[in-house]
XYZ file of C-alpha atoms in Angstrom:
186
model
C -31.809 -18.037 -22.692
C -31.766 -14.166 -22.731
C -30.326 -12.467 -25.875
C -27.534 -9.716 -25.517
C -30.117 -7.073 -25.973
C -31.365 -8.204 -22.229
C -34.830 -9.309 -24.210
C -35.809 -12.893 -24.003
C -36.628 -15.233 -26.445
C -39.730 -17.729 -27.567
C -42.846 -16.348 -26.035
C -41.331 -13.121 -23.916
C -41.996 -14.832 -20.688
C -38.206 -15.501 -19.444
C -35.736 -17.676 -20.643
C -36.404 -19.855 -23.670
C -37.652 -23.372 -22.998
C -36.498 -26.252 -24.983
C -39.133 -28.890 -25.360
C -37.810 -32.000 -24.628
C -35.327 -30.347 -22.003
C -37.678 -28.801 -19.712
C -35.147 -29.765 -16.532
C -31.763 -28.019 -17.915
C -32.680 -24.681 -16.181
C -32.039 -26.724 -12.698
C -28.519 -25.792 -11.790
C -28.006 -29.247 -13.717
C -24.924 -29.079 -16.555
C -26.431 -28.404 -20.015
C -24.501 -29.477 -23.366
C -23.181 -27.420 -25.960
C -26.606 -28.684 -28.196
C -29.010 -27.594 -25.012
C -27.293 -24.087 -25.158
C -28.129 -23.458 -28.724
C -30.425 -21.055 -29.605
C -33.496 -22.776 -31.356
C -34.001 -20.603 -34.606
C -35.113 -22.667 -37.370
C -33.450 -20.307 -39.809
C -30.400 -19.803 -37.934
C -28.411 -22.303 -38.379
C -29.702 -22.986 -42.073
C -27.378 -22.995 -44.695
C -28.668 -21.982 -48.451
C -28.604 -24.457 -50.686
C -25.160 -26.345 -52.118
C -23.202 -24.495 -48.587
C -21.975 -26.089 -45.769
C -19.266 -28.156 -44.449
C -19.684 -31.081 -46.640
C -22.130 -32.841 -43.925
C -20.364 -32.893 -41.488
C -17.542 -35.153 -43.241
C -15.545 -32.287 -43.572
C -14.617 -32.453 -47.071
C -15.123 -29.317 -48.898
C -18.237 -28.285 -50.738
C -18.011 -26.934 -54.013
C -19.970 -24.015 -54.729
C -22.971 -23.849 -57.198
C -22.462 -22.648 -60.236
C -24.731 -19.540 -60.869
C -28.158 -20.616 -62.228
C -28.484 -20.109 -65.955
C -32.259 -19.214 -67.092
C -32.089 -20.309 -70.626
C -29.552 -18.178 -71.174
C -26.351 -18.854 -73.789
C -23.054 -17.680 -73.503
C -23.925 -14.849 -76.663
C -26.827 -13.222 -73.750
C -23.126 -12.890 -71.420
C -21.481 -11.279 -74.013
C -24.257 -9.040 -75.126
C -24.480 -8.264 -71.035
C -20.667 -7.520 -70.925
C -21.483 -5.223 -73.866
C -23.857 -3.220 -72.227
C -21.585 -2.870 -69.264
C -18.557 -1.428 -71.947
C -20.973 0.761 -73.503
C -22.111 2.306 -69.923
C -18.133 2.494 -69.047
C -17.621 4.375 -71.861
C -20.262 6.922 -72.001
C -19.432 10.837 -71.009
C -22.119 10.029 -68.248
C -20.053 8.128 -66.598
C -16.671 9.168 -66.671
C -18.302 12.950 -65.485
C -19.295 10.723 -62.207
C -15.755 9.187 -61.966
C -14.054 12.643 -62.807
C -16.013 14.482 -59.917
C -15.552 11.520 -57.511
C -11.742 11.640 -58.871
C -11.957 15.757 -57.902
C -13.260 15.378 -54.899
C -11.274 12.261 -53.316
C -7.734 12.401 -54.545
C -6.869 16.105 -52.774
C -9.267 15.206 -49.972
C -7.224 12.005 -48.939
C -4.218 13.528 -50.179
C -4.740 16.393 -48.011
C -5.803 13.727 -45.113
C -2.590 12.200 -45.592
C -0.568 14.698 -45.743
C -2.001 15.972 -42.018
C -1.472 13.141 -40.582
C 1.957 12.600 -41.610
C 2.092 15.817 -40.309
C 1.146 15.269 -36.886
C 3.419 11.949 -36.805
C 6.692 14.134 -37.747
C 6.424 16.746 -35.992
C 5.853 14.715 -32.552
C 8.678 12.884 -33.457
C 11.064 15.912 -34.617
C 9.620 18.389 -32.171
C 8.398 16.483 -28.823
C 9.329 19.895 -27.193
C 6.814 22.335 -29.074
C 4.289 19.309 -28.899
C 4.469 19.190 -24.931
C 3.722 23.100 -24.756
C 0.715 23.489 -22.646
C -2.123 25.230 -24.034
C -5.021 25.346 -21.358
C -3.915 23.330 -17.854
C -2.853 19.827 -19.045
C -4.142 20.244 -22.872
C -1.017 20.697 -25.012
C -0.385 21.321 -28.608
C -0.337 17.236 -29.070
C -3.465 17.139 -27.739
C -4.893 19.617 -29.866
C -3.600 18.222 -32.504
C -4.269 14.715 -32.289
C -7.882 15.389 -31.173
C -7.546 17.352 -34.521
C -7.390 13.925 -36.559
C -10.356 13.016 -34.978
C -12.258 16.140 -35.895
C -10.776 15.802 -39.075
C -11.737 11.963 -40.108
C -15.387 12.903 -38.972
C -15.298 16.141 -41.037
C -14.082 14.572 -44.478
C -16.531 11.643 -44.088
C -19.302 14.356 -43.635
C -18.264 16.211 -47.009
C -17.683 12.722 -49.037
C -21.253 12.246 -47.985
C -22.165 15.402 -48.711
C -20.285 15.728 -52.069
C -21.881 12.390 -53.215
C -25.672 13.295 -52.500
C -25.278 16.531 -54.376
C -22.721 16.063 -57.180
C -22.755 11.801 -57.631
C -26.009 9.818 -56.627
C -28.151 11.305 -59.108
C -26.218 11.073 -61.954
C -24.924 7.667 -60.536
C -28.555 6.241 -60.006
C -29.712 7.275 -63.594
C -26.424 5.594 -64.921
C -27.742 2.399 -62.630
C -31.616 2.482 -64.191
C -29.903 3.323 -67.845
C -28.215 -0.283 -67.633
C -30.800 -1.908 -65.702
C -33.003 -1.409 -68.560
C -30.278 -1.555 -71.176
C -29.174 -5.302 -69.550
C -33.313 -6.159 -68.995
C -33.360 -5.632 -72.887
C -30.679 -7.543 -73.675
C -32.013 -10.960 -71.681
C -35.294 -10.362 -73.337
C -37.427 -8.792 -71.018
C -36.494 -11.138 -67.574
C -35.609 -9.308 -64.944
C-alpha cells in the first residue's frame, strides 16, 4: 500500500505486504481489515481511551495521576499561578500584546467592513477598470489578502521583539516557582 506522499511502506520495495495475506495484491477483493495500514502504534490508544472495547459504552477518562501530592500542593500551585498573574511582569506582557492587537484587529476590521460596504453601496466605482480587466474591486479585495499576510507578519514580529522574552522568563520564573512548591519533582 503506497502512502499519499507516493513513498511506500515496510521495507521500501513496493507496496506493503501483509504476512498472512500474501495473495490480496491479485486483483482478488481485499476487506476493510486487509486494507489497514499495519503500524503497531497507529491504531494504539493511550491508556484508559477508547471506545469502551468495542461495546460501545463510553469510557470514562482517567483522572490525572496524583504523585503523592495533597490537595494543599494544588492550592499552593494555584498560588504561584495568582502571584505570577499579578506581578508588573506580567501585566507589561499583556499591556503590549493589548497595544499591539486591539488597533491592529480593530484596524483589520474596520478595512474589511470597508471593502464589504462600499461594494455593496458603490458597485459602480468598484467596477472602474484600473489596468485591462483589474478594477478597483480587484485591487481591493486582493488588498485583504495582502493585508491578512502583512498583520500576521508584524504580530510575529511584534511578539519576538517586544513579548517572547519577557514571556519566556515569566514561563522559567513559575516553572521554578511551581518546581519549589511540589518539592523539587519536576
Amino acid at each position: 500500500m503506497q502512502s499519499s506522499n507516493s513513498r511506500p511502506h515496510g521495507d521500501g520495495g513496493g507496496p506493503e505486504r501483509v504476512p498472512g495475506h500474501e495473495g490480496t495484491y491479485d486483483g482478488s477483493p481485499q476487506s476493510a481489515e486487509d486494507m489497514r495500514y499495519r503500524d503497531p502504534w497507529y491504531d494504539a490508544l493511550a491508556s484508559g481511551w477508547g471506545e469502551g472495547g468495542g461495546t460501545g459504552a463510553a469510557v470514562s477518562v482517567p483522572a490525572a495521576r496524583r504523585e503523592g501530592h495533597t490537595g494543599g500542593g494544588a492550592q499552593a500551585t494555584a498560588q504561584v499561578y495568582l502571584e505570577v498573574q499579578r506581578s508588573a511582569a506580567f501585566q507589561e506582557v499583556r499591556g503590549r500584546y493589548r497595544r499591539f492587537v486591539v488597533p491592529g484587529a480593530a484596524a483589520f476590521f474596520l478595512w474589511y467592513v470597508a471593502y464589504v460596504v462600499t461594494a455593496t453601496a458603490a458597485p459602480g466605482w468598484m467596477a472602474r477598470p484600473v489596468a485591462g480587466a483589474v478594477n478597483v474591486a480587484m485591487l481591493a479585495g486582493l488588498g485583504q489578502f495582502l493585508t491578512t499576510f502583512l498583520f500576521a507578519w508584524a504580530y510575529a514580529r511584534h511578539a519576538r521583539l517586544r513579548r517572547d522574552r519577557a514571556a519566556l522568563e515569566l514561563r522559567w520564573d513559575t516553572q521554578e516557582l511551581t518546581r519549589g512548591v511540589r518539592g523539587g519533582a519536576s
